[in-house]
Short mmCIF file of C-alpha atoms in Angstrom, two decimals:
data_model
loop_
_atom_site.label_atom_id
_atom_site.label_comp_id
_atom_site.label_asym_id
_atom_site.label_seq_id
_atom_site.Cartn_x
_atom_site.Cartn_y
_atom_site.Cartn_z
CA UNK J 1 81.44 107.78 295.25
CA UNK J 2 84.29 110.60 296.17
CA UNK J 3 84.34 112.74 299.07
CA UNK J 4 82.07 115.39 300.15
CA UNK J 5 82.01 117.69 302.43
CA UNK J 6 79.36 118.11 305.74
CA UNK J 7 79.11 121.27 307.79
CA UNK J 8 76.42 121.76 310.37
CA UNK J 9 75.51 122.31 313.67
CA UNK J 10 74.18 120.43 316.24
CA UNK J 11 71.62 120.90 319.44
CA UNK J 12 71.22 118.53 322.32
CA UNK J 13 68.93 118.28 326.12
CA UNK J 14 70.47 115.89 328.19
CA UNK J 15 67.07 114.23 330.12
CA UNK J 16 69.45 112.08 332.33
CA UNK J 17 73.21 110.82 332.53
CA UNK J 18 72.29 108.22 329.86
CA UNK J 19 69.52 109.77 328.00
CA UNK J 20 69.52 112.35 325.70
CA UNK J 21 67.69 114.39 322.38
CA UNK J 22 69.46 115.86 319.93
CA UNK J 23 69.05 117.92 316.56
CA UNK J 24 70.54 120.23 314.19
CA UNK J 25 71.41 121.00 310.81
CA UNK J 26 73.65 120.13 308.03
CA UNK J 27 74.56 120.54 304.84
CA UNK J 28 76.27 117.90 302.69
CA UNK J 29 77.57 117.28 299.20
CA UNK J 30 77.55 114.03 298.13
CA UNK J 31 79.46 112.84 294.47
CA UNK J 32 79.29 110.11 292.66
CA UNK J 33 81.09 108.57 289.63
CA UNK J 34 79.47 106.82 287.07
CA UNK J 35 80.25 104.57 284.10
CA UNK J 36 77.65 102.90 281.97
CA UNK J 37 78.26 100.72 278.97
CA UNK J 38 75.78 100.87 275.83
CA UNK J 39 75.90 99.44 272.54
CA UNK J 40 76.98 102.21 270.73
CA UNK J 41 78.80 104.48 273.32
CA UNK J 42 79.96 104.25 276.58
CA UNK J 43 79.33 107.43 279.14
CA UNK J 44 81.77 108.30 282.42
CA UNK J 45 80.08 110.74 284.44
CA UNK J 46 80.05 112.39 287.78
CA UNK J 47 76.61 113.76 289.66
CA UNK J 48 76.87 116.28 292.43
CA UNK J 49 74.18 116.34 295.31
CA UNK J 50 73.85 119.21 297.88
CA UNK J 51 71.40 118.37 300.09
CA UNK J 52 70.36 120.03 303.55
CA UNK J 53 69.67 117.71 306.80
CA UNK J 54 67.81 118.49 309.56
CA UNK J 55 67.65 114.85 311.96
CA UNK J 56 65.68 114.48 315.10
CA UNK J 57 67.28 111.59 317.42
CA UNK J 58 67.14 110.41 320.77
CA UNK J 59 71.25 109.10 321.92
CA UNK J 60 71.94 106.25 324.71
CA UNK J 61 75.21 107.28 325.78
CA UNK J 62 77.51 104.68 327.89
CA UNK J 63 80.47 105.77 329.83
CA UNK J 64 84.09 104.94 329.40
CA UNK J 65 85.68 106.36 332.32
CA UNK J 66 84.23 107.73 335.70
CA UNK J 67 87.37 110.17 335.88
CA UNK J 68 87.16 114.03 336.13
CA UNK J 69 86.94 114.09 332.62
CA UNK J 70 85.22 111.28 330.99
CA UNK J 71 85.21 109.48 327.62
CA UNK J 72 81.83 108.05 326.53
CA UNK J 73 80.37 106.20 323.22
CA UNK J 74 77.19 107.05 322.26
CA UNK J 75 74.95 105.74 320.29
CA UNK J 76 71.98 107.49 318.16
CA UNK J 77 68.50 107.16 316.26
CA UNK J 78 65.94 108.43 315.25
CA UNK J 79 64.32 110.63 312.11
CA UNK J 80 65.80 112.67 309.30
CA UNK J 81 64.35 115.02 307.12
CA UNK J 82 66.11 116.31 304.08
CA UNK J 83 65.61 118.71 301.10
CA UNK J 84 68.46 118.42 297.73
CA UNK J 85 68.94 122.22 297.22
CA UNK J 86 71.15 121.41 293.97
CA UNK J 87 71.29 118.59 291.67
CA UNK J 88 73.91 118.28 288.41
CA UNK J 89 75.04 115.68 286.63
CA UNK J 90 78.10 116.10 284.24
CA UNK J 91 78.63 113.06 281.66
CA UNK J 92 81.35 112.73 278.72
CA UNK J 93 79.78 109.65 275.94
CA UNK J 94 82.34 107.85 273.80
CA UNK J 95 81.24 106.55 270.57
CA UNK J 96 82.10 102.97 269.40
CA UNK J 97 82.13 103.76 266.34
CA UNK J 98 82.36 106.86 263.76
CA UNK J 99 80.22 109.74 264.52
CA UNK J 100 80.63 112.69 262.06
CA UNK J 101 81.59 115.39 265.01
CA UNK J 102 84.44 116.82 263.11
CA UNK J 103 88.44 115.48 262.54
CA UNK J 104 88.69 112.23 264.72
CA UNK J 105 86.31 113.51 267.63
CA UNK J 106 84.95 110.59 268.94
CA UNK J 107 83.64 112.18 272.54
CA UNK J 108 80.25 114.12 272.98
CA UNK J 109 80.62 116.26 276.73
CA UNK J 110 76.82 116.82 278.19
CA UNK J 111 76.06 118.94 281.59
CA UNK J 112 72.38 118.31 282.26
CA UNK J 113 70.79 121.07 283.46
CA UNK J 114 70.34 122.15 287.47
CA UNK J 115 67.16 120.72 288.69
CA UNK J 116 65.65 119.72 291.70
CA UNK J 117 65.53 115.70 292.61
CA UNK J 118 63.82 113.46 295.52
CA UNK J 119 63.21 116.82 296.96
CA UNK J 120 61.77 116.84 300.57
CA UNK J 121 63.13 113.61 301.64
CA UNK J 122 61.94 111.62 304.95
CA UNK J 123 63.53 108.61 306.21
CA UNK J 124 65.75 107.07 309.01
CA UNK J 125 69.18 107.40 310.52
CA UNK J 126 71.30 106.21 313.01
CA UNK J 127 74.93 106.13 314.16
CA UNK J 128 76.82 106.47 316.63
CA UNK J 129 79.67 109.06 318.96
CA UNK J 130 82.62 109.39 320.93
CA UNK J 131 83.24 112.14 323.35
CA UNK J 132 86.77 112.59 325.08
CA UNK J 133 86.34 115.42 327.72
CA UNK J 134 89.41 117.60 327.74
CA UNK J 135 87.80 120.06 330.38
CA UNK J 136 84.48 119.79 331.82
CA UNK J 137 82.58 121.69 329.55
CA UNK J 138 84.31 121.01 326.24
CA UNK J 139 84.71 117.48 324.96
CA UNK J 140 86.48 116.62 321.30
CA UNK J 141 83.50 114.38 319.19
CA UNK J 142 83.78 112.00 317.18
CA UNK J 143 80.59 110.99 315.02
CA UNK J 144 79.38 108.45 312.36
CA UNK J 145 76.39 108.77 311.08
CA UNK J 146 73.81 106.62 308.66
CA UNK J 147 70.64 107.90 306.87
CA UNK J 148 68.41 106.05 304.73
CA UNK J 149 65.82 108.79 302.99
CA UNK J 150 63.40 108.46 299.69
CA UNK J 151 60.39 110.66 298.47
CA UNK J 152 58.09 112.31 301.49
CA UNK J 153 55.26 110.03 300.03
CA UNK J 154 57.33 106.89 300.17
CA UNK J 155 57.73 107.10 304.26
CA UNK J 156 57.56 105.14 306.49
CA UNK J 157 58.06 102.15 304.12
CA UNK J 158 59.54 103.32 301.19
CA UNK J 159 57.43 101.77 298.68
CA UNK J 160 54.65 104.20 297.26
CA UNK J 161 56.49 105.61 294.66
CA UNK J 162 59.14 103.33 292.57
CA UNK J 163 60.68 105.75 290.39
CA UNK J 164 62.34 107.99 293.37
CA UNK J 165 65.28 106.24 294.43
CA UNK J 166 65.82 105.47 298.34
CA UNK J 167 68.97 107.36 299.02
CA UNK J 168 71.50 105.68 301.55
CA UNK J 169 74.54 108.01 302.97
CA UNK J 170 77.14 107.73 305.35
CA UNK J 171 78.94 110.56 307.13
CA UNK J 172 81.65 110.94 309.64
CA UNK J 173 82.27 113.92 311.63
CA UNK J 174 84.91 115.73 313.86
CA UNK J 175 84.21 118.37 316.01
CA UNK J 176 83.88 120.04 319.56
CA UNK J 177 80.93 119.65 321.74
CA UNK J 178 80.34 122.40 324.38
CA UNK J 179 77.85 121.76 327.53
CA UNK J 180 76.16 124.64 328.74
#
């Protein structure tokens, strides 16, 4: 894949020191290259995902430092539900042999129309955080997080429906946390 991009924003009720729930809302583009080799041509290609997040998890934090203002790691589970708002694939084929195109072109470009795909997504996801307090409300954060999503009908198990892919993503996060 390349690099995306991930803006969002995120809620959370501390319960106890350790203890916590959080949620939010993001949304992502994720792109990915793609070559694939046929017998007659080979295509190069790159598909473009936006997709919108909304995660429900509960976070164990564990402290770092007991000083006026503390650094803690965090880690985070829990459920994910996501939507793909836009879905495009762009392609380029390159014939292996002689296509009458026109004067030596060799190279057929395709963009395959906007539709949606593994629409209303529900899966899993967990990572993990570190806070470094720089006053005692506002802490720099530092966030990695994992989700593993397929088709609504495929949860919990993924395996109802074959021909919707199970979609794994990774995303990593800087930002500021403020406690109210």
């Amino acid at each position: 894949g390349e690099l995306g991009y991930n803006v969002g924003i995120q809620f959370g009720y501390q319960l106890n020191k350790r203890w916590s729930l959080e949620s939010g809302i993001s949304l992502g583009q994720y792109i990915l290259g793609f070559k694939e080799d046929y017998s007659t041509y080979d295509r190069n290609g790159k598909m473009y995902i936006d997709q919108l997040d909304i995660p429900l998890m509960a976070r164990y934090s564990i402290p770092l430092s007991s000083k006026n203002l503390p650094l803690a790691f965090s880690i985070k589970g829990g459920l994910i539900y996501s939507n793909v708002i836009f879905y495009q694939v762009n392609y380029l084929d390159r014939f292996n042999r002689t296509i009458p195109v026109g004067v030596n072109e060799q190279y057929v470009s395709v963009d395959v129309d906007k539709r949606q795909y593994n629409s209303m997504q529900l899966g899993y996801t967990t990572g993990f955080d570190f806070d470094a307090y720089f006053s005692k409300k506002i802490a720099l954060n530092l966030s990695m997080l994992n989700a593993l999503v397929s088709q609504a009908n495929n949860f919990p198990l993924f395996n109802a429906e074959k021909q919707r892919p199970i979609q794994f993503s990774t995303s990593f996060s800087i930002g500021t946390k403020i406690r109210f």
